[in-house]
mmCIF file of C-alpha atoms in Angstrom:
data_model
loop_
_atom_site.group_PDB
_atom_site.id
_atom_site.type_symbol
_atom_site.label_atom_id
_atom_site.label_comp_id
_atom_site.label_asym_id
_atom_site.label_seq_id
_atom_site.Cartn_x
_atom_site.Cartn_y
_atom_site.Cartn_z
ATOM 1 C CA UNK F 5 -28.012 58.132 -43.292
ATOM 2 C CA UNK F 6 -24.706 55.321 -42.898
ATOM 3 C CA UNK F 7 -25.135 52.505 -41.231
ATOM 4 C CA UNK F 8 -24.842 53.510 -37.833
ATOM 5 C CA UNK F 9 -21.098 51.396 -36.713
ATOM 6 C CA UNK F 10 -19.905 50.929 -39.987
ATOM 7 C CA UNK F 11 -16.529 52.333 -41.377
ATOM 8 C CA UNK F 12 -15.292 51.877 -37.007
ATOM 9 C CA UNK F 13 -11.878 52.988 -39.011
ATOM 10 C CA UNK F 14 -12.753 56.161 -40.043
ATOM 11 C CA UNK F 15 -12.048 59.720 -38.228
ATOM 12 C CA UNK F 16 -13.724 63.014 -37.236
ATOM 13 C CA UNK F 17 -12.074 65.462 -39.794
ATOM 14 C CA UNK F 18 -9.438 67.318 -37.773
ATOM 15 C CA UNK F 19 -9.647 64.766 -34.883
ATOM 16 C CA UNK F 20 -6.255 64.085 -33.286
ATOM 17 C CA UNK F 21 -7.305 60.552 -31.949
ATOM 18 C CA UNK F 22 -5.362 57.637 -32.854
ATOM 19 C CA UNK F 23 -6.678 55.795 -36.104
ATOM 20 C CA UNK F 24 -7.527 52.121 -37.137
ATOM 21 C CA UNK F 25 -4.862 52.599 -39.621
ATOM 22 C CA UNK F 26 -2.296 53.691 -37.255
ATOM 23 C CA UNK F 27 -2.848 50.188 -34.756
ATOM 24 C CA UNK F 28 -1.729 47.231 -36.414
ATOM 25 C CA UNK F 29 -3.704 44.891 -37.955
ATOM 26 C CA UNK F 30 -2.432 41.918 -36.155
ATOM 27 C CA UNK F 31 -3.046 43.520 -32.812
ATOM 28 C CA UNK F 32 -6.804 44.517 -33.294
ATOM 29 C CA UNK F 33 -7.333 40.306 -34.474
ATOM 30 C CA UNK F 34 -5.806 39.400 -31.146
ATOM 31 C CA UNK F 35 -9.320 40.577 -29.908
ATOM 32 C CA UNK F 36 -11.848 39.991 -32.498
ATOM 33 C CA UNK F 37 -10.943 36.397 -32.776
ATOM 34 C CA UNK F 38 -10.831 36.651 -28.909
ATOM 35 C CA UNK F 39 -13.312 34.070 -26.750
ATOM 36 C CA UNK F 40 -11.166 35.423 -23.548
ATOM 37 C CA UNK F 41 -12.058 38.698 -24.754
ATOM 38 C CA UNK F 42 -15.607 38.821 -25.428
ATOM 39 C CA UNK F 43 -16.003 36.617 -21.465
ATOM 40 C CA UNK F 44 -14.321 39.186 -20.057
ATOM 41 C CA UNK F 45 -15.788 42.194 -21.335
ATOM 42 C CA UNK F 46 -19.183 40.331 -20.416
ATOM 43 C CA UNK F 47 -17.503 40.267 -17.258
ATOM 44 C CA UNK F 48 -16.639 43.667 -16.641
ATOM 45 C CA UNK F 49 -20.500 44.941 -18.370
ATOM 46 C CA UNK F 50 -22.282 42.124 -15.427
ATOM 47 C CA UNK F 51 -24.856 39.974 -15.316
ATOM 48 C CA UNK F 52 -27.511 42.711 -13.819
ATOM 49 C CA UNK F 53 -26.482 44.669 -16.624
ATOM 50 C CA UNK F 54 -26.826 42.066 -19.082
ATOM 51 C CA UNK F 55 -30.364 40.507 -18.359
ATOM 52 C CA UNK F 56 -30.987 44.622 -18.345
ATOM 53 C CA UNK F 57 -30.144 44.182 -21.443
ATOM 54 C CA UNK F 58 -31.578 40.940 -22.763
ATOM 55 C CA UNK F 59 -35.215 42.251 -20.882
ATOM 56 C CA UNK F 60 -34.848 45.041 -23.155
ATOM 57 C CA UNK F 61 -33.490 43.131 -26.560
ATOM 58 C CA UNK F 62 -36.436 40.504 -25.850
ATOM 59 C CA UNK F 63 -39.431 42.572 -24.700
ATOM 60 C CA UNK F 64 -40.216 40.917 -21.352
ATOM 61 C CA UNK F 65 -42.129 42.429 -19.373
ATOM 62 C CA UNK F 66 -41.562 43.544 -15.051
ATOM 63 C CA UNK F 67 -41.988 42.144 -12.316
ATOM 64 C CA UNK F 68 -45.362 44.004 -10.825
ATOM 65 C CA UNK F 69 -43.209 44.939 -8.095
ATOM 66 C CA UNK F 70 -41.149 46.632 -9.882
ATOM 67 C CA UNK F 71 -44.615 48.666 -11.462
ATOM 68 C CA UNK F 72 -43.769 52.168 -11.180
ATOM 69 C CA UNK F 73 -43.655 55.646 -11.817
ATOM 70 C CA UNK F 74 -39.948 55.987 -11.477
ATOM 71 C CA UNK F 75 -37.174 56.525 -14.986
ATOM 72 C CA UNK F 76 -33.940 55.389 -14.312
ATOM 73 C CA UNK F 77 -31.441 58.195 -15.580
ATOM 74 C CA UNK F 78 -29.890 56.771 -19.194
ATOM 75 C CA UNK F 79 -27.519 59.261 -19.516
ATOM 76 C CA UNK F 80 -24.113 59.204 -17.576
ATOM 77 C CA UNK F 81 -21.187 61.801 -16.670
ATOM 78 C CA UNK F 82 -17.028 60.447 -17.265
ATOM 79 C CA UNK F 83 -14.744 59.880 -15.441
ATOM 80 C CA UNK F 84 -11.565 60.252 -17.323
ATOM 81 C CA UNK F 85 -9.729 57.035 -14.840
ATOM 82 C CA UNK F 86 -12.287 54.039 -16.114
ATOM 83 C CA UNK F 87 -11.513 53.900 -19.636
ATOM 84 C CA UNK F 88 -7.598 53.444 -19.340
ATOM 85 C CA UNK F 89 -8.091 51.118 -16.540
ATOM 86 C CA UNK F 90 -10.611 48.781 -17.603
ATOM 87 C CA UNK F 91 -8.757 48.340 -20.659
ATOM 88 C CA UNK F 92 -5.159 47.374 -18.125
ATOM 89 C CA UNK F 93 -6.979 45.383 -16.219
ATOM 90 C CA UNK F 94 -8.123 43.624 -19.743
ATOM 91 C CA UNK F 95 -4.914 42.979 -21.384
ATOM 92 C CA UNK F 96 -3.546 42.100 -17.673
ATOM 93 C CA UNK F 97 -6.432 39.210 -18.088
ATOM 94 C CA UNK F 98 -5.367 38.709 -21.775
ATOM 95 C CA UNK F 99 -1.382 38.134 -22.123
ATOM 96 C CA UNK F 100 -2.476 35.797 -18.300
ATOM 97 C CA UNK F 101 -4.481 33.882 -20.667
ATOM 98 C CA UNK F 102 -2.145 34.114 -23.877
ATOM 99 C CA UNK F 103 0.951 34.676 -23.434
ATOM 100 C CA UNK F 104 2.500 34.420 -26.902
ATOM 101 C CA UNK F 105 0.331 36.971 -28.125
ATOM 102 C CA UNK F 106 1.238 39.560 -25.198
ATOM 103 C CA UNK F 107 2.375 42.531 -27.543
ATOM 104 C CA UNK F 108 0.018 42.173 -29.398
ATOM 105 C CA UNK F 109 -3.012 42.562 -26.754
ATOM 106 C CA UNK F 110 -0.582 45.136 -25.717
ATOM 107 C CA UNK F 111 -0.469 47.143 -28.658
ATOM 108 C CA UNK F 112 -4.861 46.727 -29.152
ATOM 109 C CA UNK F 113 -5.581 47.639 -25.723
ATOM 110 C CA UNK F 114 -2.607 50.063 -24.628
ATOM 111 C CA UNK F 115 -4.579 53.693 -26.178
ATOM 112 C CA UNK F 116 -8.379 54.140 -25.770
ATOM 113 C CA UNK F 117 -8.367 54.859 -29.829
ATOM 114 C CA UNK F 118 -11.208 52.658 -29.982
ATOM 115 C CA UNK F 119 -13.947 54.309 -27.749
ATOM 116 C CA UNK F 120 -12.877 57.127 -29.493
ATOM 117 C CA UNK F 121 -13.723 55.916 -33.267
ATOM 118 C CA UNK F 122 -16.952 54.251 -31.025
ATOM 119 C CA UNK F 123 -17.756 58.308 -29.510
ATOM 120 C CA UNK F 124 -16.735 59.781 -32.859
ATOM 121 C CA UNK F 125 -19.694 57.740 -34.905
ATOM 122 C CA UNK F 126 -22.385 57.857 -33.347
ATOM 123 C CA UNK F 127 -21.902 61.378 -32.812
ATOM 124 C CA UNK F 128 -21.645 61.593 -35.870
ATOM 125 C CA UNK F 129 -25.572 59.382 -36.567
ATOM 126 C CA UNK F 130 -26.965 61.809 -33.603
ATOM 127 C CA UNK F 131 -26.667 59.650 -30.878
ATOM 128 C CA UNK F 132 -24.423 59.276 -27.476
ATOM 129 C CA UNK F 133 -21.400 57.105 -26.685
ATOM 130 C CA UNK F 134 -22.054 58.401 -22.724
ATOM 131 C CA UNK F 135 -26.429 57.226 -22.354
ATOM 132 C CA UNK F 136 -25.973 53.175 -21.746
ATOM 133 C CA UNK F 137 -29.459 53.358 -24.132
ATOM 134 C CA UNK F 138 -27.156 54.583 -27.210
ATOM 135 C CA UNK F 139 -24.416 52.019 -26.445
ATOM 136 C CA UNK F 140 -26.213 48.421 -25.507
ATOM 137 C CA UNK F 141 -28.181 49.314 -29.495
ATOM 138 C CA UNK F 142 -24.869 49.607 -30.878
ATOM 139 C CA UNK F 143 -24.146 47.213 -29.781
ATOM 140 C CA UNK F 144 -27.204 44.419 -30.349
ATOM 141 C CA UNK F 145 -27.674 45.815 -33.696
ATOM 142 C CA UNK F 146 -24.081 45.500 -34.280
ATOM 143 C CA UNK F 147 -24.247 41.811 -32.872
ATOM 144 C CA UNK F 148 -27.167 41.293 -35.617
ATOM 145 C CA UNK F 149 -25.689 42.117 -38.438
ATOM 146 C CA UNK F 150 -22.985 40.290 -37.892
ATOM 147 C CA UNK F 151 -24.591 36.893 -37.110
ATOM 148 C CA UNK F 152 -27.774 37.525 -39.674
ATOM 149 C CA UNK F 153 -24.913 38.857 -42.277
ATOM 150 C CA UNK F 154 -27.388 42.353 -43.052
ATOM 151 C CA UNK F 155 -27.654 45.961 -42.614
ATOM 152 C CA UNK F 156 -29.787 47.656 -41.078
ATOM 153 C CA UNK F 157 -31.338 50.783 -42.029
ATOM 154 C CA UNK F 158 -31.693 54.181 -40.216
ATOM 155 C CA UNK F 159 -35.325 53.467 -39.217
ATOM 156 C CA UNK F 160 -34.704 50.025 -37.796
ATOM 157 C CA UNK F 161 -32.227 50.902 -35.927
ATOM 158 C CA UNK F 162 -34.804 54.312 -34.658
ATOM 159 C CA UNK F 163 -36.485 51.275 -33.427
ATOM 160 C CA UNK F 164 -34.382 49.181 -31.689
ATOM 161 C CA UNK F 165 -33.185 52.059 -30.284
ATOM 162 C CA UNK F 166 -36.064 53.912 -28.876
ATOM 163 C CA UNK F 167 -37.358 50.173 -27.669
ATOM 164 C CA UNK F 168 -34.586 49.394 -25.722
ATOM 165 C CA UNK F 169 -34.334 52.840 -24.168
ATOM 166 C CA UNK F 170 -37.729 52.174 -23.432
ATOM 167 C CA UNK F 171 -36.873 49.418 -21.261
ATOM 168 C CA UNK F 172 -33.804 50.905 -20.228
ATOM 169 C CA UNK F 173 -35.779 52.912 -18.004
ATOM 170 C CA UNK F 174 -38.050 50.828 -16.048
ATOM 171 C CA UNK F 175 -34.721 48.158 -15.295
ATOM 172 C CA UNK F 176 -34.007 48.107 -11.172
ATOM 173 C CA UNK F 177 -30.756 47.382 -11.577
ATOM 174 C CA UNK F 178 -30.195 50.519 -14.104
ATOM 175 C CA UNK F 179 -31.701 52.290 -11.843
ATOM 176 C CA UNK F 180 -29.289 51.880 -9.196
ATOM 177 C CA UNK F 181 -26.140 51.915 -10.985
ATOM 178 C CA UNK F 182 -23.757 54.616 -10.251
ATOM 179 C CA UNK F 183 -22.052 57.627 -13.323
ATOM 180 C CA UNK F 184 -19.367 55.070 -12.741
ATOM 181 C CA UNK F 185 -20.236 51.875 -12.914
ATOM 182 C CA UNK F 186 -23.195 53.037 -16.110
ATOM 183 C CA UNK F 187 -19.789 54.676 -17.708
ATOM 184 C CA UNK F 188 -17.500 51.006 -17.263
ATOM 185 C CA UNK F 189 -19.917 49.115 -18.900
ATOM 186 C CA UNK F 190 -20.590 51.725 -21.171
ATOM 187 C CA UNK F 191 -16.811 50.946 -22.204
ATOM 188 C CA UNK F 192 -17.412 47.732 -22.178
ATOM 189 C CA UNK F 193 -19.999 47.052 -24.230
ATOM 190 C CA UNK F 194 -18.080 50.247 -26.668
ATOM 191 C CA UNK F 195 -14.523 48.011 -27.139
ATOM 192 C CA UNK F 196 -17.267 44.950 -28.540
ATOM 193 C CA UNK F 197 -18.920 47.387 -30.334
ATOM 194 C CA UNK F 198 -15.646 48.415 -31.931
ATOM 195 C CA UNK F 199 -14.112 45.144 -32.292
ATOM 196 C CA UNK F 200 -16.404 43.407 -33.546
ATOM 197 C CA UNK F 201 -17.022 45.780 -36.831
ATOM 198 C CA UNK F 202 -13.592 46.512 -37.407
ATOM 199 C CA UNK F 203 -13.647 42.639 -37.748
ATOM 200 C CA UNK F 204 -15.805 42.474 -40.025
ATOM 201 C CA UNK F 205 -15.055 44.638 -41.885
ATOM 202 C CA UNK F 206 -11.454 43.983 -42.565
ATOM 203 C CA UNK F 207 -13.461 40.187 -42.752
ATOM 204 C CA UNK F 208 -15.744 41.631 -45.509
ATOM 205 C CA UNK F 209 -13.234 43.277 -47.996
ATOM 206 C CA UNK F 210 -10.453 40.103 -48.158
ATOM 207 C CA UNK F 211 -14.039 38.363 -48.882
ATOM 208 C CA UNK F 212 -12.577 35.644 -46.519
ATOM 209 C CA UNK F 213 -15.777 33.480 -45.702
ATOM 210 C CA UNK F 214 -14.892 31.321 -43.232
ATOM 211 C CA UNK F 215 -13.308 34.173 -40.775
ATOM 212 C CA UNK F 216 -16.967 35.380 -41.511
ATOM 213 C CA UNK F 217 -18.460 32.295 -40.656
ATOM 214 C CA UNK F 218 -15.849 31.987 -37.271
ATOM 215 C CA UNK F 219 -16.984 35.839 -35.861
ATOM 216 C CA UNK F 220 -20.423 34.990 -37.229
ATOM 217 C CA UNK F 221 -20.636 32.719 -34.514
ATOM 218 C CA UNK F 222 -18.183 33.703 -31.788
ATOM 219 C CA UNK F 223 -20.667 36.914 -31.176
ATOM 220 C CA UNK F 224 -23.991 34.854 -32.195
ATOM 221 C CA UNK F 225 -22.640 32.508 -28.687
ATOM 222 C CA UNK F 226 -21.044 35.284 -26.782
ATOM 223 C CA UNK F 227 -24.895 36.798 -27.147
ATOM 224 C CA UNK F 228 -26.580 33.241 -26.622
ATOM 225 C CA UNK F 229 -25.091 33.130 -23.479
ATOM 226 C CA UNK F 230 -26.555 36.305 -22.463
ATOM 227 C CA UNK F 231 -30.145 34.697 -23.170
ATOM 228 C CA UNK F 232 -30.739 36.021 -26.606
ATOM 229 C CA UNK F 233 -30.480 34.437 -29.627
ATOM 230 C CA UNK F 234 -30.116 36.971 -32.187
ATOM 231 C CA UNK F 235 -31.110 33.834 -35.255
ATOM 232 C CA UNK F 236 -34.413 34.234 -34.056
ATOM 233 C CA UNK F 237 -34.807 37.119 -34.213
ATOM 234 C CA UNK F 238 -36.018 40.992 -36.923
ATOM 235 C CA UNK F 239 -35.230 44.168 -36.529
ATOM 236 C CA UNK F 240 -38.218 45.739 -38.643
ATOM 237 C CA UNK F 241 -40.296 49.377 -37.674
ATOM 238 C CA UNK F 242 -40.874 47.974 -34.451
ATOM 239 C CA UNK F 243 -37.628 47.233 -33.336
ATOM 240 C CA UNK F 244 -36.696 43.561 -32.514
ATOM 241 C CA UNK F 245 -39.221 41.348 -33.692
ATOM 242 C CA UNK F 246 -39.632 37.123 -33.563
ATOM 243 C CA UNK F 247 -38.181 35.711 -36.800
ATOM 244 C CA UNK F 248 -40.709 34.482 -39.229
ATOM 245 C CA UNK F 249 -40.859 30.772 -39.359
ATOM 246 C CA UNK F 250 -38.766 29.217 -42.094
ATOM 247 C CA UNK F 251 -40.989 28.623 -44.901
ATOM 248 C CA UNK F 252 -40.920 24.914 -46.383
ATOM 249 C CA UNK F 253 -41.844 25.230 -49.363
ATOM 250 C CA UNK F 254 -39.986 27.900 -50.472
ATOM 251 C CA UNK F 255 -37.189 25.474 -50.548
ATOM 252 C CA UNK F 256 -37.302 23.442 -53.417
ATOM 253 C CA UNK F 257 -37.104 19.007 -52.901
ATOM 254 C CA UNK F 258 -34.800 16.871 -53.224
ATOM 255 C CA UNK F 259 -34.106 15.090 -56.590
ATOM 256 C CA UNK F 260 -36.455 12.900 -56.670
ATOM 257 C CA UNK F 261 -37.791 13.655 -53.819
ATOM 258 C CA UNK F 262 -42.051 15.278 -53.277
ATOM 259 C CA UNK F 263 -42.517 18.890 -52.502
ATOM 260 C CA UNK F 264 -43.202 19.256 -48.886
ATOM 261 C CA UNK F 265 -46.046 18.662 -47.553
ATOM 262 C CA UNK F 266 -49.034 20.764 -48.499
ATOM 263 C CA UNK F 267 -46.066 22.303 -51.310
ATOM 264 C CA UNK F 268 -47.727 22.746 -55.336
ATOM 265 C CA UNK F 269 -45.274 21.785 -57.796
#
């Protein structure tokens, strides 16, 4: 199974959607290089939804008063006007903050191609862009891949998805969200995933280690502001788990220095 979230540029066979190649690289770069873009999208997602995401990734138990047999519905019905409105509002904010990049920003956000590509790749792998759990999983796993310079297997991805969905269904914030609120959050997550993975792919093809390090830090800091330290997490057969502490014995001692305490020569 191809890795979910990678190669977002490839359209579905016979698709009439705009492809990655039709959007100038300079336009897309204005998004995945911009901290304003990430901050504005996080605001659109909302602090309540991000709090539910933090608990889902970090396995934080719910307060006792929220323990209930009621389960949140993660699937939502789509309203056609949500996506264009979201992109228009985002473009206005970014142009105001970065007037010198007005053309690039408006070009990158003038159509729904990013959402269409995201939708295609989720559905191809058996996931649903109209399910908040599937979309949120794509965001956290894609961010983890960038931060760790690694790719997860389909089994690891499924485990992370099952973990996140289990917690989201028990999250009081999600229980009270309307379909419109779920769609707005999902489309904002989708824009983040698309730009993160497109940037990662492009920089890897160019072997631009400096650019990859910048993108890694941008993504890491963005998720860290939500209370999730991706550097301290691994993904295994149970989903997100605490990373093992570093082994000092795995690193050689500096020349002329004794081995680390407790390590053999």
